[in-house]
């Protein structure tokens, strides 16, 4: 393999990418706006959940309960009637609808156990799951303080000391932003490497390469290193500018170690993108293959939900996917500050999977050029 040929072919690929406004727009979007929206609009914590209240009691206790629902967890409670409660929830205006029955305070002071009805729109799963617990805690605290006539902490036999490590504020946006970068790396590595090959075929320049004194190995390596370099630079930019400066996420580990793991992941994923391009041949077919491959890779890698919650057979199968190890490496380095002594199994797995995918893709690439 002539390294000079690999260098010049790679520079040619970068120039072709720069002249493609669609691909450049996709890269810019993936490492800026997509990361920002992942951190700010798709968080799992309760934030400004709309709540409506039917106050049939009109008592000091019901007023106290209503005033306890305040931003940022909830919006200002909307006072409605019983007839409006179901209609508003059907229209999606409220996530929670609280109905305080008549005589609630009187029955409570009489030693009875009155009931409060809480309707929850469970289609809004993230808010419904955590918000119902918030509502119950708020109501229980206000009733307890009303009955005891003073505001005080409930005495318990044992104190539970909670220490949230790596994310002390329990901000889900931190996790979503970093995992958004991981998903963008996988997406762009597949698309850019595959599109670079398909672009050669659609523009008719693949025939020019075949008559030049270059080998299939040199052509494939040039496409992988050039597209991987673009994604690697975008990853570093997104971590520093978007995560640390714009979103204020404190990244704990070594940036150099993370980028080294990213390079191994790009080597494996870009090789897979070359293989998909040789199978597809045209951009529409390549897009359909991307849907079949990319979605399982991202959903089952552990970037969205913990791998431990998946069936064991899915966990075992996904160990053959490069981004599974990349997600583990990303979380260990960027969240927990892990070093090479901790993430070396993931680095080794990425190197082995990348070598296997590269050899497999090179075989098909040679057949593609014939």
PDB file of N, CA, C and O in Angstrom, residues 209-284:
ATOM      1  N   UNK A 209     -10.750   5.800 -11.185  1.00  0.00           N
ATOM      2  CA  UNK A 209      -9.878   5.207 -10.170  1.00  0.00           C
ATOM      3  C   UNK A 209      -9.345   3.854 -10.613  1.00  0.00           C
ATOM      4  O   UNK A 209      -8.214   3.478 -10.308  1.00  0.00           O
ATOM      5  N   UNK A 210     -10.174   3.097 -11.351  1.00  0.00           N
ATOM      6  CA  UNK A 210      -9.776   1.748 -11.741  1.00  0.00           C
ATOM      7  C   UNK A 210      -8.629   1.750 -12.748  1.00  0.00           C
ATOM      8  O   UNK A 210      -7.879   0.773 -12.833  1.00  0.00           O
ATOM      9  N   UNK A 211      -8.509   2.832 -13.534  1.00  0.00           N
ATOM     10  CA  UNK A 211      -7.423   2.883 -14.515  1.00  0.00           C
ATOM     11  C   UNK A 211      -6.178   3.553 -13.942  1.00  0.00           C
ATOM     12  O   UNK A 211      -5.158   3.643 -14.627  1.00  0.00           O
ATOM     13  N   UNK A 212      -6.272   4.027 -12.697  1.00  0.00           N
ATOM     14  CA  UNK A 212      -5.108   4.641 -12.051  1.00  0.00           C
ATOM     15  C   UNK A 212      -4.289   3.579 -11.325  1.00  0.00           C
ATOM     16  O   UNK A 212      -4.803   2.494 -11.000  1.00  0.00           O
ATOM     17  N   UNK A 213      -3.022   3.848 -11.075  1.00  0.00           N
ATOM     18  CA  UNK A 213      -2.169   2.868 -10.373  1.00  0.00           C
ATOM     19  C   UNK A 213      -2.437   2.849  -8.865  1.00  0.00           C
ATOM     20  O   UNK A 213      -1.558   3.135  -8.042  1.00  0.00           O
ATOM     21  N   UNK A 214      -3.694   2.561  -8.498  1.00  0.00           N
ATOM     22  CA  UNK A 214      -4.070   2.447  -7.092  1.00  0.00           C
ATOM     23  C   UNK A 214      -4.776   1.111  -6.892  1.00  0.00           C
ATOM     24  O   UNK A 214      -5.371   0.559  -7.829  1.00  0.00           O
ATOM     25  N   UNK A 215      -4.703   0.603  -5.694  1.00  0.00           N
ATOM     26  CA  UNK A 215      -5.294  -0.696  -5.376  1.00  0.00           C
ATOM     27  C   UNK A 215      -6.609  -0.493  -4.626  1.00  0.00           C
ATOM     28  O   UNK A 215      -6.857   0.578  -4.056  1.00  0.00           O
ATOM     29  N   UNK A 216      -7.479  -1.516  -4.619  1.00  0.00           N
ATOM     30  CA  UNK A 216      -8.714  -1.404  -3.822  1.00  0.00           C
ATOM     31  C   UNK A 216      -8.443  -1.117  -2.355  1.00  0.00           C
ATOM     32  O   UNK A 216      -9.213  -0.393  -1.714  1.00  0.00           O
ATOM     33  N   UNK A 217      -7.358  -1.654  -1.818  1.00  0.00           N
ATOM     34  CA  UNK A 217      -7.026  -1.394  -0.426  1.00  0.00           C
ATOM     35  C   UNK A 217      -6.754   0.095  -0.205  1.00  0.00           C
ATOM     36  O   UNK A 217      -7.223   0.687   0.788  1.00  0.00           O
ATOM     37  N   UNK A 218      -6.005   0.705  -1.108  1.00  0.00           N
ATOM     38  CA  UNK A 218      -5.706   2.130  -0.966  1.00  0.00           C
ATOM     39  C   UNK A 218      -6.964   2.981  -1.078  1.00  0.00           C
ATOM     40  O   UNK A 218      -7.137   3.959  -0.343  1.00  0.00           O
ATOM     41  N   UNK A 219      -7.857   2.612  -2.002  1.00  0.00           N
ATOM     42  CA  UNK A 219      -9.104   3.379  -2.172  1.00  0.00           C
ATOM     43  C   UNK A 219      -9.952   3.297  -0.907  1.00  0.00           C
ATOM     44  O   UNK A 219     -10.470   4.305  -0.415  1.00  0.00           O
ATOM     45  N   UNK A 220     -10.080   2.090  -0.363  1.00  0.00           N
ATOM     46  CA  UNK A 220     -10.929   1.908   0.817  1.00  0.00           C
ATOM     47  C   UNK A 220     -10.337   2.596   2.039  1.00  0.00           C
ATOM     48  O   UNK A 220     -11.054   3.265   2.796  1.00  0.00           O
ATOM     49  N   UNK A 221      -9.033   2.461   2.239  1.00  0.00           N
ATOM     50  CA  UNK A 221      -8.396   3.096   3.395  1.00  0.00           C
ATOM     51  C   UNK A 221      -8.509   4.610   3.294  1.00  0.00           C
ATOM     52  O   UNK A 221      -8.727   5.297   4.307  1.00  0.00           O
ATOM     53  N   UNK A 222      -8.383   5.166   2.103  1.00  0.00           N
ATOM     54  CA  UNK A 222      -8.474   6.617   1.943  1.00  0.00           C
ATOM     55  C   UNK A 222      -9.859   7.133   2.299  1.00  0.00           C
ATOM     56  O   UNK A 222      -9.999   8.192   2.930  1.00  0.00           O
ATOM     57  N   UNK A 223     -10.891   6.389   1.921  1.00  0.00           N
ATOM     58  CA  UNK A 223     -12.243   6.815   2.252  1.00  0.00           C
ATOM     59  C   UNK A 223     -12.493   6.721   3.755  1.00  0.00           C
ATOM     60  O   UNK A 223     -13.168   7.577   4.342  1.00  0.00           O
ATOM     61  N   UNK A 224     -11.950   5.685   4.383  1.00  0.00           N
ATOM     62  CA  UNK A 224     -12.173   5.506   5.819  1.00  0.00           C
ATOM     63  C   UNK A 224     -11.465   6.586   6.626  1.00  0.00           C
ATOM     64  O   UNK A 224     -12.052   7.213   7.511  1.00  0.00           O
ATOM     65  N   UNK A 225     -10.185   6.838   6.319  1.00  0.00           N
ATOM     66  CA  UNK A 225      -9.464   7.799   7.161  1.00  0.00           C
ATOM     67  C   UNK A 225      -9.956   9.228   6.955  1.00  0.00           C
ATOM     68  O   UNK A 225     -10.024  10.015   7.919  1.00  0.00           O
ATOM     69  N   UNK A 226     -10.333   9.570   5.729  1.00  0.00           N
ATOM     70  CA  UNK A 226     -10.768  10.946   5.471  1.00  0.00           C
ATOM     71  C   UNK A 226     -12.113  11.232   6.131  1.00  0.00           C
ATOM     72  O   UNK A 226     -12.285  12.261   6.800  1.00  0.00           O
ATOM     73  N   UNK A 227     -13.079  10.330   5.950  1.00  0.00           N
ATOM     74  CA  UNK A 227     -14.393  10.545   6.556  1.00  0.00           C
ATOM     75  C   UNK A 227     -14.317  10.438   8.084  1.00  0.00           C
ATOM     76  O   UNK A 227     -14.994  11.159   8.811  1.00  0.00           O
ATOM     77  N   UNK A 228     -13.472   9.531   8.575  1.00  0.00           N
ATOM     78  CA  UNK A 228     -13.322   9.400  10.029  1.00  0.00           C
ATOM     79  C   UNK A 228     -12.693  10.647  10.638  1.00  0.00           C
ATOM     80  O   UNK A 228     -13.057  11.059  11.746  1.00  0.00           O
ATOM     81  N   UNK A 229     -11.755  11.248   9.925  1.00  0.00           N
ATOM     82  CA  UNK A 229     -11.132  12.479  10.427  1.00  0.00           C
ATOM     83  C   UNK A 229     -12.147  13.598  10.558  1.00  0.00           C
ATOM     84  O   UNK A 229     -12.136  14.349  11.548  1.00  0.00           O
ATOM     85  N   UNK A 230     -13.039  13.717   9.587  1.00  0.00           N
ATOM     86  CA  UNK A 230     -14.074  14.754   9.653  1.00  0.00           C
ATOM     87  C   UNK A 230     -14.966  14.541  10.871  1.00  0.00           C
ATOM     88  O   UNK A 230     -15.263  15.483  11.621  1.00  0.00           O
ATOM     89  N   UNK A 231     -15.398  13.299  11.087  1.00  0.00           N
ATOM     90  CA  UNK A 231     -16.268  12.999  12.229  1.00  0.00           C
ATOM     91  C   UNK A 231     -15.520  13.191  13.546  1.00  0.00           C
ATOM     92  O   UNK A 231     -16.083  13.678  14.532  1.00  0.00           O
ATOM     93  N   UNK A 232     -14.244  12.825  13.572  1.00  0.00           N
ATOM     94  CA  UNK A 232     -13.454  12.966  14.796  1.00  0.00           C
ATOM     95  C   UNK A 232     -13.302  14.442  15.179  1.00  0.00           C
ATOM     96  O   UNK A 232     -13.428  14.806  16.355  1.00  0.00           O
ATOM     97  N   UNK A 233     -13.054  15.291  14.204  1.00  0.00           N
ATOM     98  CA  UNK A 233     -12.958  16.732  14.483  1.00  0.00           C
ATOM     99  C   UNK A 233     -14.301  17.286  14.949  1.00  0.00           C
ATOM    100  O   UNK A 233     -14.361  18.118  15.864  1.00  0.00           O
ATOM    101  N   UNK A 234     -15.384  16.814  14.327  1.00  0.00           N
ATOM    102  CA  UNK A 234     -16.709  17.255  14.756  1.00  0.00           C
ATOM    103  C   UNK A 234     -17.028  16.803  16.174  1.00  0.00           C
ATOM    104  O   UNK A 234     -17.666  17.534  16.946  1.00  0.00           O
ATOM    105  N   UNK A 235     -16.575  15.607  16.536  1.00  0.00           N
ATOM    106  CA  UNK A 235     -16.792  15.106  17.894  1.00  0.00           C
ATOM    107  C   UNK A 235     -16.068  15.966  18.921  1.00  0.00           C
ATOM    108  O   UNK A 235     -16.634  16.339  19.962  1.00  0.00           O
ATOM    109  N   UNK A 236     -14.805  16.284  18.649  1.00  0.00           N
ATOM    110  CA  UNK A 236     -14.038  17.134  19.566  1.00  0.00           C
ATOM    111  C   UNK A 236     -14.679  18.514  19.689  1.00  0.00           C
ATOM    112  O   UNK A 236     -14.781  19.073  20.797  1.00  0.00           O
ATOM    113  N   UNK A 237     -15.132  19.075  18.580  1.00  0.00           N
ATOM    114  CA  UNK A 237     -15.796  20.373  18.606  1.00  0.00           C
ATOM    115  C   UNK A 237     -17.070  20.322  19.443  1.00  0.00           C
ATOM    116  O   UNK A 237     -17.338  21.220  20.267  1.00  0.00           O
ATOM    117  N   UNK A 238     -17.867  19.277  19.249  1.00  0.00           N
ATOM    118  CA  UNK A 238     -19.135  19.165  19.970  1.00  0.00           C
ATOM    119  C   UNK A 238     -18.921  19.005  21.468  1.00  0.00           C
ATOM    120  O   UNK A 238     -19.659  19.582  22.281  1.00  0.00           O
ATOM    121  N   UNK A 239     -17.919  18.227  21.861  1.00  0.00           N
ATOM    122  CA  UNK A 239     -17.651  18.026  23.282  1.00  0.00           C
ATOM    123  C   UNK A 239     -17.218  19.323  23.961  1.00  0.00           C
ATOM    124  O   UNK A 239     -17.697  19.652  25.054  1.00  0.00           O
ATOM    125  N   UNK A 240     -16.319  20.037  23.311  1.00  0.00           N
ATOM    126  CA  UNK A 240     -15.769  21.245  23.930  1.00  0.00           C
ATOM    127  C   UNK A 240     -16.756  22.404  23.862  1.00  0.00           C
ATOM    128  O   UNK A 240     -17.054  23.052  24.875  1.00  0.00           O
ATOM    129  N   UNK A 241     -17.265  22.678  22.669  1.00  0.00           N
ATOM    130  CA  UNK A 241     -18.100  23.867  22.477  1.00  0.00           C
ATOM    131  C   UNK A 241     -19.521  23.652  22.981  1.00  0.00           C
ATOM    132  O   UNK A 241     -20.045  24.426  23.795  1.00  0.00           O
ATOM    133  N   UNK A 242     -20.178  22.574  22.501  1.00  0.00           N
ATOM    134  CA  UNK A 242     -21.583  22.383  22.833  1.00  0.00           C
ATOM    135  C   UNK A 242     -21.779  21.870  24.256  1.00  0.00           C
ATOM    136  O   UNK A 242     -22.618  22.383  25.000  1.00  0.00           O
ATOM    137  N   UNK A 243     -21.011  20.843  24.634  1.00  0.00           N
ATOM    138  CA  UNK A 243     -21.225  20.236  25.957  1.00  0.00           C
ATOM    139  C   UNK A 243     -20.661  21.086  27.088  1.00  0.00           C
ATOM    140  O   UNK A 243     -21.374  21.427  28.041  1.00  0.00           O
ATOM    141  N   UNK A 244     -19.383  21.443  26.984  1.00  0.00           N
ATOM    142  CA  UNK A 244     -18.743  22.154  28.093  1.00  0.00           C
ATOM    143  C   UNK A 244     -19.092  23.634  28.122  1.00  0.00           C
ATOM    144  O   UNK A 244     -19.405  24.181  29.192  1.00  0.00           O
ATOM    145  N   UNK A 245     -19.063  24.314  26.970  1.00  0.00           N
ATOM    146  CA  UNK A 245     -19.273  25.767  26.965  1.00  0.00           C
ATOM    147  C   UNK A 245     -20.751  26.141  26.941  1.00  0.00           C
ATOM    148  O   UNK A 245     -21.202  26.935  27.764  1.00  0.00           O
ATOM    149  N   UNK A 246     -21.501  25.580  26.006  1.00  0.00           N
ATOM    150  CA  UNK A 246     -22.900  25.985  25.836  1.00  0.00           C
ATOM    151  C   UNK A 246     -23.798  25.365  26.905  1.00  0.00           C
ATOM    152  O   UNK A 246     -24.579  26.065  27.560  1.00  0.00           O
ATOM    153  N   UNK A 247     -23.693  24.046  27.096  1.00  0.00           N
ATOM    154  CA  UNK A 247     -24.582  23.347  28.024  1.00  0.00           C
ATOM    155  C   UNK A 247     -24.029  23.267  29.438  1.00  0.00           C
ATOM    156  O   UNK A 247     -24.765  22.924  30.372  1.00  0.00           O
ATOM    157  N   UNK A 248     -22.739  23.557  29.614  1.00  0.00           N
ATOM    158  CA  UNK A 248     -22.150  23.542  30.949  1.00  0.00           C
ATOM    159  C   UNK A 248     -22.048  22.164  31.571  1.00  0.00           C
ATOM    160  O   UNK A 248     -22.179  22.013  32.787  1.00  0.00           O
ATOM    161  N   UNK A 249     -21.812  21.143  30.758  1.00  0.00           N
ATOM    162  CA  UNK A 249     -21.701  19.770  31.262  1.00  0.00           C
ATOM    163  C   UNK A 249     -20.251  19.519  31.679  1.00  0.00           C
ATOM    164  O   UNK A 249     -19.346  19.629  30.849  1.00  0.00           O
ATOM    165  N   UNK A 250     -19.998  19.164  32.925  1.00  0.00           N
ATOM    166  CA  UNK A 250     -18.610  18.894  33.352  1.00  0.00           C
ATOM    167  C   UNK A 250     -18.167  17.497  32.922  1.00  0.00           C
ATOM    168  O   UNK A 250     -18.629  16.491  33.468  1.00  0.00           O
ATOM    169  N   UNK A 251     -17.304  17.427  31.945  1.00  0.00           N
ATOM    170  CA  UNK A 251     -16.784  16.142  31.469  1.00  0.00           C
ATOM    171  C   UNK A 251     -15.584  15.755  32.323  1.00  0.00           C
ATOM    172  O   UNK A 251     -14.658  16.539  32.508  1.00  0.00           O
ATOM    173  N   UNK A 252     -15.600  14.529  32.840  1.00  0.00           N
ATOM    174  CA  UNK A 252     -14.652  14.138  33.873  1.00  0.00           C
ATOM    175  C   UNK A 252     -13.354  13.555  33.330  1.00  0.00           C
ATOM    176  O   UNK A 252     -12.290  13.798  33.864  1.00  0.00           O
ATOM    177  N   UNK A 253     -13.425  12.740  32.287  1.00  0.00           N
ATOM    178  CA  UNK A 253     -12.275  11.928  31.882  1.00  0.00           C
ATOM    179  C   UNK A 253     -11.350  12.606  30.904  1.00  0.00           C
ATOM    180  O   UNK A 253     -11.445  13.802  30.611  1.00  0.00           O
ATOM    181  N   UNK A 254     -10.436  11.790  30.378  1.00  0.00           N
ATOM    182  CA  UNK A 254      -9.431  12.258  29.438  1.00  0.00           C
ATOM    183  C   UNK A 254     -10.031  12.399  28.043  1.00  0.00           C
ATOM    184  O   UNK A 254     -10.575  11.436  27.492  1.00  0.00           O
ATOM    185  N   UNK A 255      -9.922  13.587  27.475  1.00  0.00           N
ATOM    186  CA  UNK A 255     -10.394  13.806  26.113  1.00  0.00           C
ATOM    187  C   UNK A 255      -9.580  12.988  25.117  1.00  0.00           C
ATOM    188  O   UNK A 255     -10.133  12.458  24.141  1.00  0.00           O
ATOM    189  N   UNK A 256      -8.288  12.866  25.361  1.00  0.00           N
ATOM    190  CA  UNK A 256      -7.429  12.096  24.458  1.00  0.00           C
ATOM    191  C   UNK A 256      -7.844  10.633  24.420  1.00  0.00           C
ATOM    192  O   UNK A 256      -7.921  10.014  23.346  1.00  0.00           O
ATOM    193  N   UNK A 257      -8.126  10.057  25.585  1.00  0.00           N
ATOM    194  CA  UNK A 257      -8.543   8.658  25.644  1.00  0.00           C
ATOM    195  C   UNK A 257      -9.880   8.459  24.949  1.00  0.00           C
ATOM    196  O   UNK A 257     -10.071   7.483  24.220  1.00  0.00           O
ATOM    197  N   UNK A 258     -10.800   9.390  25.156  1.00  0.00           N
ATOM    198  CA  UNK A 258     -12.097   9.268  24.503  1.00  0.00           C
ATOM    199  C   UNK A 258     -11.974   9.364  22.989  1.00  0.00           C
ATOM    200  O   UNK A 258     -12.608   8.605  22.247  1.00  0.00           O
ATOM    201  N   UNK A 259     -11.161  10.300  22.502  1.00  0.00           N
ATOM    202  CA  UNK A 259     -10.995  10.444  21.055  1.00  0.00           C
ATOM    203  C   UNK A 259     -10.276   9.236  20.456  1.00  0.00           C
ATOM    204  O   UNK A 259     -10.541   8.861  19.313  1.00  0.00           O
ATOM    205  N   UNK A 260      -9.378   8.610  21.228  1.00  0.00           N
ATOM    206  CA  UNK A 260      -8.729   7.384  20.749  1.00  0.00           C
ATOM    207  C   UNK A 260      -9.766   6.275  20.595  1.00  0.00           C
ATOM    208  O   UNK A 260      -9.761   5.527  19.600  1.00  0.00           O
ATOM    209  N   UNK A 261     -10.658   6.134  21.585  1.00  0.00           N
ATOM    210  CA  UNK A 261     -11.730   5.160  21.453  1.00  0.00           C
ATOM    211  C   UNK A 261     -12.674   5.503  20.317  1.00  0.00           C
ATOM    212  O   UNK A 261     -13.165   4.612  19.612  1.00  0.00           O
ATOM    213  N   UNK A 262     -12.929   6.796  20.099  1.00  0.00           N
ATOM    214  CA  UNK A 262     -13.772   7.224  18.985  1.00  0.00           C
ATOM    215  C   UNK A 262     -13.135   6.856  17.647  1.00  0.00           C
ATOM    216  O   UNK A 262     -13.833   6.434  16.711  1.00  0.00           O
ATOM    217  N   UNK A 263     -11.817   6.994  17.541  1.00  0.00           N
ATOM    218  CA  UNK A 263     -11.126   6.637  16.302  1.00  0.00           C
ATOM    219  C   UNK A 263     -11.274   5.146  16.004  1.00  0.00           C
ATOM    220  O   UNK A 263     -11.495   4.754  14.846  1.00  0.00           O
ATOM    221  N   UNK A 264     -11.155   4.309  17.032  1.00  0.00           N
ATOM    222  CA  UNK A 264     -11.355   2.872  16.825  1.00  0.00           C
ATOM    223  C   UNK A 264     -12.787   2.571  16.405  1.00  0.00           C
ATOM    224  O   UNK A 264     -13.032   1.723  15.534  1.00  0.00           O
ATOM    225  N   UNK A 265     -13.723   3.243  17.024  1.00  0.00           N
ATOM    226  CA  UNK A 265     -15.127   3.050  16.655  1.00  0.00           C
ATOM    227  C   UNK A 265     -15.387   3.508  15.220  1.00  0.00           C
ATOM    228  O   UNK A 265     -16.133   2.852  14.471  1.00  0.00           O
ATOM    229  N   UNK A 266     -14.793   4.621  14.826  1.00  0.00           N
ATOM    230  CA  UNK A 266     -14.960   5.104  13.456  1.00  0.00           C
ATOM    231  C   UNK A 266     -14.360   4.132  12.453  1.00  0.00           C
ATOM    232  O   UNK A 266     -14.918   3.933  11.364  1.00  0.00           O
ATOM    233  N   UNK A 267     -13.229   3.540  12.790  1.00  0.00           N
ATOM    234  CA  UNK A 267     -12.613   2.552  11.906  1.00  0.00           C
ATOM    235  C   UNK A 267     -13.563   1.387  11.656  1.00  0.00           C
ATOM    236  O   UNK A 267     -13.746   0.934  10.513  1.00  0.00           O
ATOM    237  N   UNK A 268     -14.200   0.892  12.712  1.00  0.00           N
ATOM    238  CA  UNK A 268     -15.120  -0.237  12.565  1.00  0.00           C
ATOM    239  C   UNK A 268     -16.397   0.174  11.836  1.00  0.00           C
ATOM    240  O   UNK A 268     -16.856  -0.519  10.916  1.00  0.00           O
ATOM    241  N   UNK A 269     -16.975   1.309  12.232  1.00  0.00           N
ATOM    242  CA  UNK A 269     -18.265   1.712  11.662  1.00  0.00           C
ATOM    243  C   UNK A 269     -18.125   2.168  10.215  1.00  0.00           C
ATOM    244  O   UNK A 269     -19.002   1.901   9.387  1.00  0.00           O
ATOM    245  N   UNK A 270     -17.049   2.859   9.894  1.00  0.00           N
ATOM    246  CA  UNK A 270     -16.834   3.274   8.505  1.00  0.00           C
ATOM    247  C   UNK A 270     -16.628   2.061   7.604  1.00  0.00           C
ATOM    248  O   UNK A 270     -17.075   2.055   6.446  1.00  0.00           O
ATOM    249  N   UNK A 271     -15.970   1.034   8.099  1.00  0.00           N
ATOM    250  CA  UNK A 271     -15.820  -0.197   7.325  1.00  0.00           C
ATOM    251  C   UNK A 271     -17.180  -0.820   7.055  1.00  0.00           C
ATOM    252  O   UNK A 271     -17.446  -1.318   5.944  1.00  0.00           O
ATOM    253  N   UNK A 272     -18.057  -0.793   8.057  1.00  0.00           N
ATOM    254  CA  UNK A 272     -19.416  -1.299   7.862  1.00  0.00           C
ATOM    255  C   UNK A 272     -20.164  -0.457   6.842  1.00  0.00           C
ATOM    256  O   UNK A 272     -20.935  -0.988   6.023  1.00  0.00           O
ATOM    257  N   UNK A 273     -19.941   0.864   6.852  1.00  0.00           N
ATOM    258  CA  UNK A 273     -20.581   1.723   5.863  1.00  0.00           C
ATOM    259  C   UNK A 273     -20.127   1.411   4.448  1.00  0.00           C
ATOM    260  O   UNK A 273     -20.940   1.442   3.509  1.00  0.00           O
ATOM    261  N   UNK A 274     -18.848   1.091   4.262  1.00  0.00           N
ATOM    262  CA  UNK A 274     -18.347   0.690   2.941  1.00  0.00           C
ATOM    263  C   UNK A 274     -19.038  -0.583   2.469  1.00  0.00           C
ATOM    264  O   UNK A 274     -19.446  -0.711   1.306  1.00  0.00           O
ATOM    265  N   UNK A 275     -19.189  -1.538   3.381  1.00  0.00           N
ATOM    266  CA  UNK A 275     -19.859  -2.794   3.015  1.00  0.00           C
ATOM    267  C   UNK A 275     -21.304  -2.543   2.597  1.00  0.00           C
ATOM    268  O   UNK A 275     -21.776  -3.091   1.594  1.00  0.00           O
ATOM    269  N   UNK A 276     -22.040  -1.714   3.358  1.00  0.00           N
ATOM    270  CA  UNK A 276     -23.424  -1.423   2.998  1.00  0.00           C
ATOM    271  C   UNK A 276     -23.509  -0.738   1.639  1.00  0.00           C
ATOM    272  O   UNK A 276     -24.441  -0.983   0.866  1.00  0.00           O
ATOM    273  N   UNK A 277     -22.543   0.122   1.323  1.00  0.00           N
ATOM    274  CA  UNK A 277     -22.540   0.806   0.028  1.00  0.00           C
ATOM    275  C   UNK A 277     -22.295  -0.173  -1.113  1.00  0.00           C
ATOM    276  O   UNK A 277     -22.866  -0.022  -2.194  1.00  0.00           O
ATOM    277  N   UNK A 278     -21.446  -1.168  -0.898  1.00  0.00           N
ATOM    278  CA  UNK A 278     -21.205  -2.156  -1.953  1.00  0.00           C
ATOM    279  C   UNK A 278     -22.430  -3.031  -2.180  1.00  0.00           C
ATOM    280  O   UNK A 278     -22.681  -3.493  -3.299  1.00  0.00           O
ATOM    281  N   UNK A 279     -23.204  -3.261  -1.124  1.00  0.00           N
ATOM    282  CA  UNK A 279     -24.422  -4.065  -1.268  1.00  0.00           C
ATOM    283  C   UNK A 279     -25.520  -3.250  -1.944  1.00  0.00           C
ATOM    284  O   UNK A 279     -26.249  -3.758  -2.805  1.00  0.00           O
ATOM    285  N   UNK A 280     -25.637  -1.965  -1.583  1.00  0.00           N
ATOM    286  CA  UNK A 280     -26.730  -1.146  -2.095  1.00  0.00           C
ATOM    287  C   UNK A 280     -26.483  -0.711  -3.532  1.00  0.00           C
ATOM    288  O   UNK A 280     -27.288  -0.972  -4.417  1.00  0.00           O
ATOM    289  N   UNK A 281     -25.390  -0.033  -3.765  1.00  0.00           N
ATOM    290  CA  UNK A 281     -25.088   0.423  -5.120  1.00  0.00           C
ATOM    291  C   UNK A 281     -25.656   1.784  -5.441  1.00  0.00           C
ATOM    292  O   UNK A 281     -25.032   2.564  -6.156  1.00  0.00           O
ATOM    293  N   UNK A 282     -26.862   2.138  -4.973  1.00  0.00           N
ATOM    294  CA  UNK A 282     -27.470   3.442  -5.213  1.00  0.00           C
ATOM    295  C   UNK A 282     -27.813   4.091  -3.872  1.00  0.00           C
ATOM    296  O   UNK A 282     -27.979   3.401  -2.861  1.00  0.00           O
ATOM    297  N   UNK A 283     -27.955   5.408  -3.886  1.00  0.00           N
ATOM    298  CA  UNK A 283     -28.224   6.119  -2.641  1.00  0.00           C
ATOM    299  C   UNK A 283     -29.577   5.763  -2.032  1.00  0.00           C
ATOM    300  O   UNK A 283     -29.670   5.600  -0.798  1.00  0.00           O
ATOM    301  N   UNK A 284     -30.680   5.641  -2.807  1.00  0.00           N
ATOM    302  CA  UNK A 284     -31.946   5.231  -2.175  1.00  0.00           C
ATOM    303  C   UNK A 284     -31.854   3.859  -1.505  1.00  0.00           C
ATOM    304  O   UNK A 284     -32.377   3.670  -0.404  1.00  0.00           O
TER     305      UNK A 284
END
